[in-house]
Amino acid sequence: VSTQSTGKQWYQRRVRGSSGINAEYGDSTIQEAGCIALHNLCAKSAENRKLAAKEDALQRVIRAMRECSGSASVQEAACKAIINLTAKNIPNKVLLGEQDGINVLLKSIQRYSNNPVVMEAAITALRNVCNKCLNNISIIKVQSRLSILLSALENSLQHCAQNAAIQKAGCDIISYACVDKETAKMMESLCTHYLQLLQKSFSASEGENKVIDAAKRAQNKIRSIRH
């Protein structure tokens, strides 16, 4: 047996185990450990991401998020696993969207908007799976979903005010979602207050400049497409 073949067999066993295939999905301890393992296995490894997708890892992570929605630690670990599973991998991003992953991420964002650790992981995962993926952009740009996102972002300004990464990721998602005049028109009424509030909430320190710049980019994109 070749070394490569042996390595793949080992990895497939690890994916099955880390995805909780033989465990109850309601067991948050097992699901958290499985998601952490997937996060580590897929870090900086394009081959592992492909193998993970073949072993239904994304579907299992999404199911773990559903079954353990009340566990902040599972939500954080699952979102971080999604970040690595979909990094620079459009097929995995599309697969996540097809498996209702966008809605699952939005539910986590909505529920944990006052938890800076989970919120950052979830909003970063959503930003990454929408980046350069038209399939997922077509899902997120629906008014009801954007309303959930914006409500959570505004709430996080009160509870996670010092977390610039959350707000920058939110602005990036708004920019990605603004792809046509109809969406831009809808987003102008939905997003203007949040983007203005964001620019007032952050000062001009180096880290916060990135938030202000991201907010201005989103605002300018909406205006340019709208008009």
JSON list of C-alpha atoms in Angstrom, two decimals:
[
{"chain": "A", "resi": 1, "resn": "VAL", "atom": "CA", "xyz": [0.00, 0.00, 0.00]},
{"chain": "A", "resi": 2, "resn": "SER", "atom": "CA", "xyz": [1.43, 3.40, -0.97]},
{"chain": "A", "resi": 3, "resn": "THR", "atom": "CA", "xyz": [2.21, 6.04, 1.64]},
{"chain": "A", "resi": 4, "resn": "GLN", "atom": "CA", "xyz": [-0.31, 8.39, 0.02]},
{"chain": "A", "resi": 5, "resn": "SER", "atom": "CA", "xyz": [-3.03, 5.74, 0.10]},
{"chain": "A", "resi": 6, "resn": "THR", "atom": "CA", "xyz": [-2.28, 4.91, 3.71]},
{"chain": "A", "resi": 7, "resn": "GLY", "atom": "CA", "xyz": [-2.40, 8.60, 4.58]},
{"chain": "A", "resi": 8, "resn": "LYS", "atom": "CA", "xyz": [-5.79, 9.02, 2.96]},
{"chain": "A", "resi": 9, "resn": "GLN", "atom": "CA", "xyz": [-7.18, 6.00, 4.79]},
{"chain": "A", "resi": 10, "resn": "TRP", "atom": "CA", "xyz": [-5.88, 7.41, 8.09]},
{"chain": "A", "resi": 11, "resn": "TYR", "atom": "CA", "xyz": [-7.38, 10.80, 7.32]},
{"chain": "A", "resi": 12, "resn": "GLN", "atom": "CA", "xyz": [-10.75, 9.31, 6.39]},
{"chain": "A", "resi": 13, "resn": "ARG", "atom": "CA", "xyz": [-10.85, 7.49, 9.73]},
{"chain": "A", "resi": 14, "resn": "ARG", "atom": "CA", "xyz": [-10.01, 10.74, 11.50]},
{"chain": "A", "resi": 15, "resn": "VAL", "atom": "CA", "xyz": [-12.76, 12.62, 9.64]},
{"chain": "A", "resi": 16, "resn": "ARG", "atom": "CA", "xyz": [-15.34, 9.97, 10.48]},
{"chain": "A", "resi": 17, "resn": "GLY", "atom": "CA", "xyz": [-14.31, 10.02, 14.12]},
{"chain": "A", "resi": 18, "resn": "SER", "atom": "CA", "xyz": [-14.00, 13.79, 14.40]},
{"chain": "A", "resi": 19, "resn": "SER", "atom": "CA", "xyz": [-17.37, 14.29, 12.74]},
{"chain": "A", "resi": 20, "resn": "GLY", "atom": "CA", "xyz": [-19.09, 12.27, 15.43]},
{"chain": "A", "resi": 21, "resn": "ILE", "atom": "CA", "xyz": [-20.32, 9.61, 12.99]},
{"chain": "A", "resi": 22, "resn": "ASN", "atom": "CA", "xyz": [-20.62, 7.06, 15.77]},
{"chain": "A", "resi": 23, "resn": "ALA", "atom": "CA", "xyz": [-21.79, 9.49, 18.43]},
{"chain": "A", "resi": 24, "resn": "GLU", "atom": "CA", "xyz": [-25.00, 11.21, 19.47]},
{"chain": "A", "resi": 25, "resn": "TYR", "atom": "CA", "xyz": [-25.20, 14.62, 17.83]},
{"chain": "A", "resi": 26, "resn": "GLY", "atom": "CA", "xyz": [-26.65, 16.04, 21.03]},
{"chain": "A", "resi": 27, "resn": "ASP", "atom": "CA", "xyz": [-23.43, 15.29, 22.93]},
{"chain": "A", "resi": 28, "resn": "SER", "atom": "CA", "xyz": [-21.85, 18.73, 22.90]},
{"chain": "A", "resi": 29, "resn": "THR", "atom": "CA", "xyz": [-18.50, 17.55, 24.28]},
{"chain": "A", "resi": 30, "resn": "ILE", "atom": "CA", "xyz": [-17.99, 15.08, 21.43]},
{"chain": "A", "resi": 31, "resn": "GLN", "atom": "CA", "xyz": [-19.22, 17.51, 18.80]},
{"chain": "A", "resi": 32, "resn": "GLU", "atom": "CA", "xyz": [-16.93, 20.27, 20.03]},
{"chain": "A", "resi": 33, "resn": "ALA", "atom": "CA", "xyz": [-13.94, 17.92, 19.96]},
{"chain": "A", "resi": 34, "resn": "GLY", "atom": "CA", "xyz": [-14.86, 16.70, 16.49]},
{"chain": "A", "resi": 35, "resn": "CYS", "atom": "CA", "xyz": [-15.15, 20.22, 15.11]},
{"chain": "A", "resi": 36, "resn": "ILE", "atom": "CA", "xyz": [-11.82, 21.22, 16.65]},
{"chain": "A", "resi": 37, "resn": "ALA", "atom": "CA", "xyz": [-10.21, 18.17, 15.05]},
{"chain": "A", "resi": 38, "resn": "LEU", "atom": "CA", "xyz": [-11.64, 19.07, 11.64]},
{"chain": "A", "resi": 39, "resn": "HIS", "atom": "CA", "xyz": [-10.48, 22.66, 12.05]},
{"chain": "A", "resi": 40, "resn": "ASN", "atom": "CA", "xyz": [-6.95, 21.46, 12.72]},
{"chain": "A", "resi": 41, "resn": "LEU", "atom": "CA", "xyz": [-6.91, 18.77, 10.03]},
{"chain": "A", "resi": 42, "resn": "CYS", "atom": "CA", "xyz": [-8.03, 21.20, 7.32]},
{"chain": "A", "resi": 43, "resn": "ALA", "atom": "CA", "xyz": [-5.79, 24.09, 8.31]},
{"chain": "A", "resi": 44, "resn": "LYS", "atom": "CA", "xyz": [-3.59, 25.01, 5.34]},
{"chain": "A", "resi": 45, "resn": "SER", "atom": "CA", "xyz": [-4.35, 21.71, 3.58]},
{"chain": "A", "resi": 46, "resn": "ALA", "atom": "CA", "xyz": [-6.27, 21.84, 0.30]},
{"chain": "A", "resi": 47, "resn": "GLU", "atom": "CA", "xyz": [-6.11, 18.05, -0.01]},
{"chain": "A", "resi": 48, "resn": "ASN", "atom": "CA", "xyz": [-7.65, 17.53, 3.42]},
{"chain": "A", "resi": 49, "resn": "ARG", "atom": "CA", "xyz": [-10.50, 19.90, 2.55]},
{"chain": "A", "resi": 50, "resn": "LYS", "atom": "CA", "xyz": [-11.32, 17.81, -0.50]},
{"chain": "A", "resi": 51, "resn": "LEU", "atom": "CA", "xyz": [-11.16, 14.58, 1.48]},
{"chain": "A", "resi": 52, "resn": "ALA", "atom": "CA", "xyz": [-13.30, 16.06, 4.24]},
{"chain": "A", "resi": 53, "resn": "ALA", "atom": "CA", "xyz": [-16.02, 17.02, 1.75]},
{"chain": "A", "resi": 54, "resn": "LYS", "atom": "CA", "xyz": [-16.06, 13.47, 0.37]},
{"chain": "A", "resi": 55, "resn": "GLU", "atom": "CA", "xyz": [-16.61, 12.16, 3.91]},
{"chain": "A", "resi": 56, "resn": "ASP", "atom": "CA", "xyz": [-19.59, 14.54, 4.44]},
{"chain": "A", "resi": 57, "resn": "ALA", "atom": "CA", "xyz": [-17.71, 16.61, 7.01]},
{"chain": "A", "resi": 58, "resn": "LEU", "atom": "CA", "xyz": [-19.57, 19.83, 6.17]},
{"chain": "A", "resi": 59, "resn": "GLN", "atom": "CA", "xyz": [-22.96, 18.17, 6.54]},
{"chain": "A", "resi": 60, "resn": "ARG", "atom": "CA", "xyz": [-21.90, 16.77, 9.91]},
{"chain": "A", "resi": 61, "resn": "VAL", "atom": "CA", "xyz": [-20.63, 20.12, 11.16]},
{"chain": "A", "resi": 62, "resn": "ILE", "atom": "CA", "xyz": [-23.88, 21.80, 10.12]},
{"chain": "A", "resi": 63, "resn": "ARG", "atom": "CA", "xyz": [-25.90, 19.11, 11.86]},
{"chain": "A", "resi": 64, "resn": "ALA", "atom": "CA", "xyz": [-23.79, 19.51, 15.01]},
{"chain": "A", "resi": 65, "resn": "MET", "atom": "CA", "xyz": [-24.59, 23.24, 14.97]},
{"chain": "A", "resi": 66, "resn": "ARG", "atom": "CA", "xyz": [-28.30, 22.47, 14.72]},
{"chain": "A", "resi": 67, "resn": "GLU", "atom": "CA", "xyz": [-28.31, 19.80, 17.42]},
{"chain": "A", "resi": 68, "resn": "CYS", "atom": "CA", "xyz": [-26.09, 21.79, 19.81]},
{"chain": "A", "resi": 69, "resn": "SER", "atom": "CA", "xyz": [-27.49, 25.26, 19.14]},
{"chain": "A", "resi": 70, "resn": "GLY", "atom": "CA", "xyz": [-27.43, 26.05, 22.85]},
{"chain": "A", "resi": 71, "resn": "SER", "atom": "CA", "xyz": [-23.73, 25.30, 23.25]},
{"chain": "A", "resi": 72, "resn": "ALA", "atom": "CA", "xyz": [-21.55, 28.34, 22.63]},
{"chain": "A", "resi": 73, "resn": "SER", "atom": "CA", "xyz": [-18.41, 26.20, 22.56]},
{"chain": "A", "resi": 74, "resn": "VAL", "atom": "CA", "xyz": [-19.82, 23.93, 19.83]},
{"chain": "A", "resi": 75, "resn": "GLN", "atom": "CA", "xyz": [-20.95, 26.92, 17.78]},
{"chain": "A", "resi": 76, "resn": "GLU", "atom": "CA", "xyz": [-17.50, 28.49, 18.01]},
{"chain": "A", "resi": 77, "resn": "ALA", "atom": "CA", "xyz": [-15.68, 25.26, 17.13]},
{"chain": "A", "resi": 78, "resn": "ALA", "atom": "CA", "xyz": [-18.07, 24.46, 14.28]},
{"chain": "A", "resi": 79, "resn": "CYS", "atom": "CA", "xyz": [-17.74, 27.93, 12.75]},
{"chain": "A", "resi": 80, "resn": "LYS", "atom": "CA", "xyz": [-13.96, 27.69, 12.91]},
{"chain": "A", "resi": 81, "resn": "ALA", "atom": "CA", "xyz": [-14.14, 24.27, 11.25]},
{"chain": "A", "resi": 82, "resn": "ILE", "atom": "CA", "xyz": [-16.27, 25.77, 8.47]},
{"chain": "A", "resi": 83, "resn": "ILE", "atom": "CA", "xyz": [-13.71, 28.54, 7.96]},
{"chain": "A", "resi": 84, "resn": "ASN", "atom": "CA", "xyz": [-10.97, 25.98, 7.28]},
{"chain": "A", "resi": 85, "resn": "LEU", "atom": "CA", "xyz": [-13.16, 23.51, 5.40]},
{"chain": "A", "resi": 86, "resn": "THR", "atom": "CA", "xyz": [-14.18, 26.19, 2.89]},
{"chain": "A", "resi": 87, "resn": "ALA", "atom": "CA", "xyz": [-10.93, 28.19, 2.68]},
{"chain": "A", "resi": 88, "resn": "LYS", "atom": "CA", "xyz": [-10.02, 28.76, -0.99]},
{"chain": "A", "resi": 89, "resn": "ASN", "atom": "CA", "xyz": [-12.47, 26.00, -1.94]},
{"chain": "A", "resi": 90, "resn": "ILE", "atom": "CA", "xyz": [-15.47, 27.13, -3.98]},
{"chain": "A", "resi": 91, "resn": "PRO", "atom": "CA", "xyz": [-17.03, 23.62, -4.28]},
{"chain": "A", "resi": 92, "resn": "ASN", "atom": "CA", "xyz": [-17.10, 23.32, -0.48]},
{"chain": "A", "resi": 93, "resn": "LYS", "atom": "CA", "xyz": [-18.61, 26.80, -0.18]},
{"chain": "A", "resi": 94, "resn": "VAL", "atom": "CA", "xyz": [-21.34, 25.85, -2.65]},
{"chain": "A", "resi": 95, "resn": "LEU", "atom": "CA", "xyz": [-21.93, 22.57, -0.81]},
{"chain": "A", "resi": 96, "resn": "LEU", "atom": "CA", "xyz": [-22.34, 24.42, 2.48]},
{"chain": "A", "resi": 97, "resn": "GLY", "atom": "CA", "xyz": [-24.98, 26.66, 0.92]},
{"chain": "A", "resi": 98, "resn": "GLU", "atom": "CA", "xyz": [-26.81, 23.68, -0.56]},
{"chain": "A", "resi": 99, "resn": "GLN", "atom": "CA", "xyz": [-26.88, 22.04, 2.88]},
{"chain": "A", "resi": 100, "resn": "ASP", "atom": "CA", "xyz": [-28.64, 25.09, 4.42]},
{"chain": "A", "resi": 101, "resn": "GLY", "atom": "CA", "xyz": [-25.38, 26.21, 6.01]},
{"chain": "A", "resi": 102, "resn": "ILE", "atom": "CA", "xyz": [-26.07, 29.92, 5.42]},
{"chain": "A", "resi": 103, "resn": "ASN", "atom": "CA", "xyz": [-29.25, 29.78, 7.48]},
{"chain": "A", "resi": 104, "resn": "VAL", "atom": "CA", "xyz": [-27.52, 27.77, 10.22]},
{"chain": "A", "resi": 105, "resn": "LEU", "atom": "CA", "xyz": [-24.73, 30.36, 10.43]},
{"chain": "A", "resi": 106, "resn": "LEU", "atom": "CA", "xyz": [-27.29, 33.17, 10.56]},
{"chain": "A", "resi": 107, "resn": "LYS", "atom": "CA", "xyz": [-29.08, 31.46, 13.45]},
{"chain": "A", "resi": 108, "resn": "SER", "atom": "CA", "xyz": [-25.81, 31.26, 15.35]},
{"chain": "A", "resi": 109, "resn": "ILE", "atom": "CA", "xyz": [-25.09, 34.92, 14.60]},
{"chain": "A", "resi": 110, "resn": "GLN", "atom": "CA", "xyz": [-28.56, 35.89, 15.75]},
{"chain": "A", "resi": 111, "resn": "ARG", "atom": "CA", "xyz": [-28.41, 33.86, 18.97]},
{"chain": "A", "resi": 112, "resn": "TYR", "atom": "CA", "xyz": [-24.86, 34.79, 19.96]},
{"chain": "A", "resi": 113, "resn": "SER", "atom": "CA", "xyz": [-24.65, 38.43, 18.86]},
{"chain": "A", "resi": 114, "resn": "ASN", "atom": "CA", "xyz": [-23.80, 39.38, 22.47]},
{"chain": "A", "resi": 115, "resn": "ASN", "atom": "CA", "xyz": [-21.00, 36.80, 22.69]},
{"chain": "A", "resi": 116, "resn": "PRO", "atom": "CA", "xyz": [-17.88, 38.27, 21.05]},
{"chain": "A", "resi": 117, "resn": "VAL", "atom": "CA", "xyz": [-16.07, 34.94, 20.67]},
{"chain": "A", "resi": 118, "resn": "VAL", "atom": "CA", "xyz": [-18.89, 33.03, 18.97]},
{"chain": "A", "resi": 119, "resn": "MET", "atom": "CA", "xyz": [-20.05, 36.09, 17.03]},
{"chain": "A", "resi": 120, "resn": "GLU", "atom": "CA", "xyz": [-16.60, 36.65, 15.56]},
{"chain": "A", "resi": 121, "resn": "ALA", "atom": "CA", "xyz": [-16.25, 33.00, 14.53]},
{"chain": "A", "resi": 122, "resn": "ALA", "atom": "CA", "xyz": [-19.75, 32.87, 13.01]},
{"chain": "A", "resi": 123, "resn": "ILE", "atom": "CA", "xyz": [-19.58, 36.19, 11.14]},
{"chain": "A", "resi": 124, "resn": "THR", "atom": "CA", "xyz": [-16.09, 35.34, 9.83]},
{"chain": "A", "resi": 125, "resn": "ALA", "atom": "CA", "xyz": [-17.36, 31.97, 8.59]},
{"chain": "A", "resi": 126, "resn": "LEU", "atom": "CA", "xyz": [-20.31, 33.64, 6.85]},
{"chain": "A", "resi": 127, "resn": "ARG", "atom": "CA", "xyz": [-18.03, 36.26, 5.29]},
{"chain": "A", "resi": 128, "resn": "ASN", "atom": "CA", "xyz": [-15.65, 33.60, 4.01]},
{"chain": "A", "resi": 129, "resn": "VAL", "atom": "CA", "xyz": [-18.33, 31.36, 2.48]},
{"chain": "A", "resi": 130, "resn": "CYS", "atom": "CA", "xyz": [-19.86, 34.34, 0.66]},
{"chain": "A", "resi": 131, "resn": "ASN", "atom": "CA", "xyz": [-16.55, 35.64, -0.68]},
{"chain": "A", "resi": 132, "resn": "LYS", "atom": "CA", "xyz": [-16.33, 34.91, -4.44]},
{"chain": "A", "resi": 133, "resn": "CYS", "atom": "CA", "xyz": [-19.26, 32.47, -4.25]},
{"chain": "A", "resi": 134, "resn": "LEU", "atom": "CA", "xyz": [-22.28, 33.64, -6.24]},
{"chain": "A", "resi": 135, "resn": "ASN", "atom": "CA", "xyz": [-24.37, 30.69, -5.08]},
{"chain": "A", "resi": 136, "resn": "ASN", "atom": "CA", "xyz": [-24.12, 31.78, -1.45]},
{"chain": "A", "resi": 137, "resn": "ILE", "atom": "CA", "xyz": [-24.44, 35.47, -2.28]},
{"chain": "A", "resi": 138, "resn": "SER", "atom": "CA", "xyz": [-27.78, 34.68, -3.94]},
{"chain": "A", "resi": 139, "resn": "ILE", "atom": "CA", "xyz": [-28.87, 33.09, -0.64]},
{"chain": "A", "resi": 140, "resn": "ILE", "atom": "CA", "xyz": [-27.67, 35.82, 1.73]},
{"chain": "A", "resi": 141, "resn": "LYS", "atom": "CA", "xyz": [-28.97, 38.80, -0.28]},
{"chain": "A", "resi": 142, "resn": "VAL", "atom": "CA", "xyz": [-32.61, 38.00, 0.53]},
{"chain": "A", "resi": 143, "resn": "GLN", "atom": "CA", "xyz": [-34.16, 40.75, 2.66]},
{"chain": "A", "resi": 144, "resn": "SER", "atom": "CA", "xyz": [-35.20, 38.50, 5.55]},
{"chain": "A", "resi": 145, "resn": "ARG", "atom": "CA", "xyz": [-31.66, 37.13, 5.91]},
{"chain": "A", "resi": 146, "resn": "LEU", "atom": "CA", "xyz": [-29.99, 40.53, 5.63]},
{"chain": "A", "resi": 147, "resn": "SER", "atom": "CA", "xyz": [-32.39, 41.85, 8.27]},
{"chain": "A", "resi": 148, "resn": "ILE", "atom": "CA", "xyz": [-31.28, 39.12, 10.67]},
{"chain": "A", "resi": 149, "resn": "LEU", "atom": "CA", "xyz": [-27.64, 39.90, 9.93]},
{"chain": "A", "resi": 150, "resn": "LEU", "atom": "CA", "xyz": [-28.00, 43.66, 10.42]},
{"chain": "A", "resi": 151, "resn": "SER", "atom": "CA", "xyz": [-30.03, 43.28, 13.63]},
{"chain": "A", "resi": 152, "resn": "ALA", "atom": "CA", "xyz": [-27.31, 41.02, 15.06]},
{"chain": "A", "resi": 153, "resn": "LEU", "atom": "CA", "xyz": [-24.55, 43.41, 13.98]},
{"chain": "A", "resi": 154, "resn": "GLU", "atom": "CA", "xyz": [-26.28, 46.37, 15.62]},
{"chain": "A", "resi": 155, "resn": "ASN", "atom": "CA", "xyz": [-26.80, 44.35, 18.79]},
{"chain": "A", "resi": 156, "resn": "SER", "atom": "CA", "xyz": [-23.14, 43.32, 18.79]},
{"chain": "A", "resi": 157, "resn": "LEU", "atom": "CA", "xyz": [-22.15, 46.99, 18.73]},
{"chain": "A", "resi": 158, "resn": "GLN", "atom": "CA", "xyz": [-23.55, 47.22, 22.26]},
{"chain": "A", "resi": 159, "resn": "HIS", "atom": "CA", "xyz": [-22.09, 43.97, 23.60]},
{"chain": "A", "resi": 160, "resn": "CYS", "atom": "CA", "xyz": [-18.93, 43.54, 21.49]},
{"chain": "A", "resi": 161, "resn": "ALA", "atom": "CA", "xyz": [-18.07, 47.17, 20.88]},
{"chain": "A", "resi": 162, "resn": "GLN", "atom": "CA", "xyz": [-14.32, 46.67, 20.94]},
{"chain": "A", "resi": 163, "resn": "ASN", "atom": "CA", "xyz": [-14.33, 43.82, 18.41]},
{"chain": "A", "resi": 164, "resn": "ALA", "atom": "CA", "xyz": [-13.44, 45.44, 15.10]},
{"chain": "A", "resi": 165, "resn": "ALA", "atom": "CA", "xyz": [-13.19, 42.07, 13.32]},
{"chain": "A", "resi": 166, "resn": "ILE", "atom": "CA", "xyz": [-16.93, 41.44, 13.77]},
{"chain": "A", "resi": 167, "resn": "GLN", "atom": "CA", "xyz": [-17.99, 44.74, 12.25]},
{"chain": "A", "resi": 168, "resn": "LYS", "atom": "CA", "xyz": [-15.48, 44.60, 9.40]},
{"chain": "A", "resi": 169, "resn": "ALA", "atom": "CA", "xyz": [-16.69, 41.11, 8.45]},
{"chain": "A", "resi": 170, "resn": "GLY", "atom": "CA", "xyz": [-20.27, 42.38, 8.54]},
{"chain": "A", "resi": 171, "resn": "CYS", "atom": "CA", "xyz": [-19.42, 45.25, 6.20]},
{"chain": "A", "resi": 172, "resn": "ASP", "atom": "CA", "xyz": [-17.65, 42.84, 3.85]},
{"chain": "A", "resi": 173, "resn": "ILE", "atom": "CA", "xyz": [-20.77, 40.65, 3.66]},
{"chain": "A", "resi": 174, "resn": "ILE", "atom": "CA", "xyz": [-22.88, 43.71, 2.84]},
{"chain": "A", "resi": 175, "resn": "SER", "atom": "CA", "xyz": [-20.45, 44.59, 0.03]},
{"chain": "A", "resi": 176, "resn": "TYR", "atom": "CA", "xyz": [-20.48, 41.04, -1.34]},
{"chain": "A", "resi": 177, "resn": "ALA", "atom": "CA", "xyz": [-24.30, 40.88, -1.29]},
{"chain": "A", "resi": 178, "resn": "CYS", "atom": "CA", "xyz": [-24.75, 44.12, -3.23]},
{"chain": "A", "resi": 179, "resn": "VAL", "atom": "CA", "xyz": [-24.64, 42.70, -6.75]},
{"chain": "A", "resi": 180, "resn": "ASP", "atom": "CA", "xyz": [-27.52, 44.33, -8.62]},
{"chain": "A", "resi": 181, "resn": "LYS", "atom": "CA", "xyz": [-29.80, 47.40, -8.57]},
{"chain": "A", "resi": 182, "resn": "GLU", "atom": "CA", "xyz": [-32.72, 45.62, -6.95]},
{"chain": "A", "resi": 183, "resn": "THR", "atom": "CA", "xyz": [-30.58, 44.41, -4.06]},
{"chain": "A", "resi": 184, "resn": "ALA", "atom": "CA", "xyz": [-28.84, 47.78, -3.77]},
{"chain": "A", "resi": 185, "resn": "LYS", "atom": "CA", "xyz": [-32.19, 49.54, -3.49]},
{"chain": "A", "resi": 186, "resn": "MET", "atom": "CA", "xyz": [-33.29, 47.19, -0.73]},
{"chain": "A", "resi": 187, "resn": "MET", "atom": "CA", "xyz": [-29.95, 47.46, 1.04]},
{"chain": "A", "resi": 188, "resn": "GLU", "atom": "CA", "xyz": [-29.99, 51.25, 0.93]},
{"chain": "A", "resi": 189, "resn": "SER", "atom": "CA", "xyz": [-33.01, 51.26, 3.25]},
{"chain": "A", "resi": 190, "resn": "LEU", "atom": "CA", "xyz": [-31.77, 48.34, 5.36]},
{"chain": "A", "resi": 191, "resn": "CYS", "atom": "CA", "xyz": [-28.10, 49.19, 5.81]},
{"chain": "A", "resi": 192, "resn": "THR", "atom": "CA", "xyz": [-27.74, 52.97, 5.80]},
{"chain": "A", "resi": 193, "resn": "HIS", "atom": "CA", "xyz": [-28.51, 53.43, 9.50]},
{"chain": "A", "resi": 194, "resn": "TYR", "atom": "CA", "xyz": [-26.15, 50.64, 10.55]},
{"chain": "A", "resi": 195, "resn": "LEU", "atom": "CA", "xyz": [-23.28, 51.88, 8.37]},
{"chain": "A", "resi": 196, "resn": "GLN", "atom": "CA", "xyz": [-23.67, 55.43, 9.66]},
{"chain": "A", "resi": 197, "resn": "LEU", "atom": "CA", "xyz": [-23.88, 54.20, 13.25]},
{"chain": "A", "resi": 198, "resn": "LEU", "atom": "CA", "xyz": [-20.77, 52.13, 12.72]},
{"chain": "A", "resi": 199, "resn": "GLN", "atom": "CA", "xyz": [-18.73, 55.06, 11.48]},
{"chain": "A", "resi": 200, "resn": "LYS", "atom": "CA", "xyz": [-19.78, 57.11, 14.52]},
{"chain": "A", "resi": 201, "resn": "SER", "atom": "CA", "xyz": [-19.04, 54.27, 16.94]},
{"chain": "A", "resi": 202, "resn": "PHE", "atom": "CA", "xyz": [-15.42, 53.73, 15.94]},
{"chain": "A", "resi": 203, "resn": "SER", "atom": "CA", "xyz": [-12.62, 56.21, 16.36]},
{"chain": "A", "resi": 204, "resn": "ALA", "atom": "CA", "xyz": [-9.66, 56.63, 14.03]},
{"chain": "A", "resi": 205, "resn": "SER", "atom": "CA", "xyz": [-7.20, 54.22, 15.66]},
{"chain": "A", "resi": 206, "resn": "GLU", "atom": "CA", "xyz": [-5.30, 51.88, 13.33]},
{"chain": "A", "resi": 207, "resn": "GLY", "atom": "CA", "xyz": [-7.49, 48.82, 13.94]},
{"chain": "A", "resi": 208, "resn": "GLU", "atom": "CA", "xyz": [-10.72, 50.76, 13.83]},
{"chain": "A", "resi": 209, "resn": "ASN", "atom": "CA", "xyz": [-9.74, 52.54, 10.61]},
{"chain": "A", "resi": 210, "resn": "LYS", "atom": "CA", "xyz": [-10.25, 49.19, 8.87]},
{"chain": "A", "resi": 211, "resn": "VAL", "atom": "CA", "xyz": [-13.84, 49.11, 10.11]},
{"chain": "A", "resi": 212, "resn": "ILE", "atom": "CA", "xyz": [-14.54, 52.65, 8.97]},
{"chain": "A", "resi": 213, "resn": "ASP", "atom": "CA", "xyz": [-12.97, 51.94, 5.57]},
{"chain": "A", "resi": 214, "resn": "ALA", "atom": "CA", "xyz": [-15.03, 48.75, 5.20]},
{"chain": "A", "resi": 215, "resn": "ALA", "atom": "CA", "xyz": [-18.22, 50.63, 6.13]},
{"chain": "A", "resi": 216, "resn": "LYS", "atom": "CA", "xyz": [-17.47, 53.35, 3.57]},
{"chain": "A", "resi": 217, "resn": "ARG", "atom": "CA", "xyz": [-16.74, 50.75, 0.88]},
{"chain": "A", "resi": 218, "resn": "ALA", "atom": "CA", "xyz": [-20.07, 49.08, 1.53]},
{"chain": "A", "resi": 219, "resn": "GLN", "atom": "CA", "xyz": [-21.89, 52.40, 1.53]},
{"chain": "A", "resi": 220, "resn": "ASN", "atom": "CA", "xyz": [-20.22, 53.54, -1.69]},
{"chain": "A", "resi": 221, "resn": "LYS", "atom": "CA", "xyz": [-20.95, 50.24, -3.43]},
{"chain": "A", "resi": 222, "resn": "ILE", "atom": "CA", "xyz": [-24.61, 50.44, -2.54]},
{"chain": "A", "resi": 223, "resn": "ARG", "atom": "CA", "xyz": [-24.83, 54.00, -3.86]},
{"chain": "A", "resi": 224, "resn": "SER", "atom": "CA", "xyz": [-22.89, 53.29, -7.06]},
{"chain": "A", "resi": 225, "resn": "ILE", "atom": "CA", "xyz": [-25.00, 50.26, -8.00]},
{"chain": "A", "resi": 226, "resn": "ARG", "atom": "CA", "xyz": [-28.24, 51.85, -6.83]},
{"chain": "A", "resi": 227, "resn": "HIS", "atom": "CA", "xyz": [-27.75, 54.97, -8.95]}
]
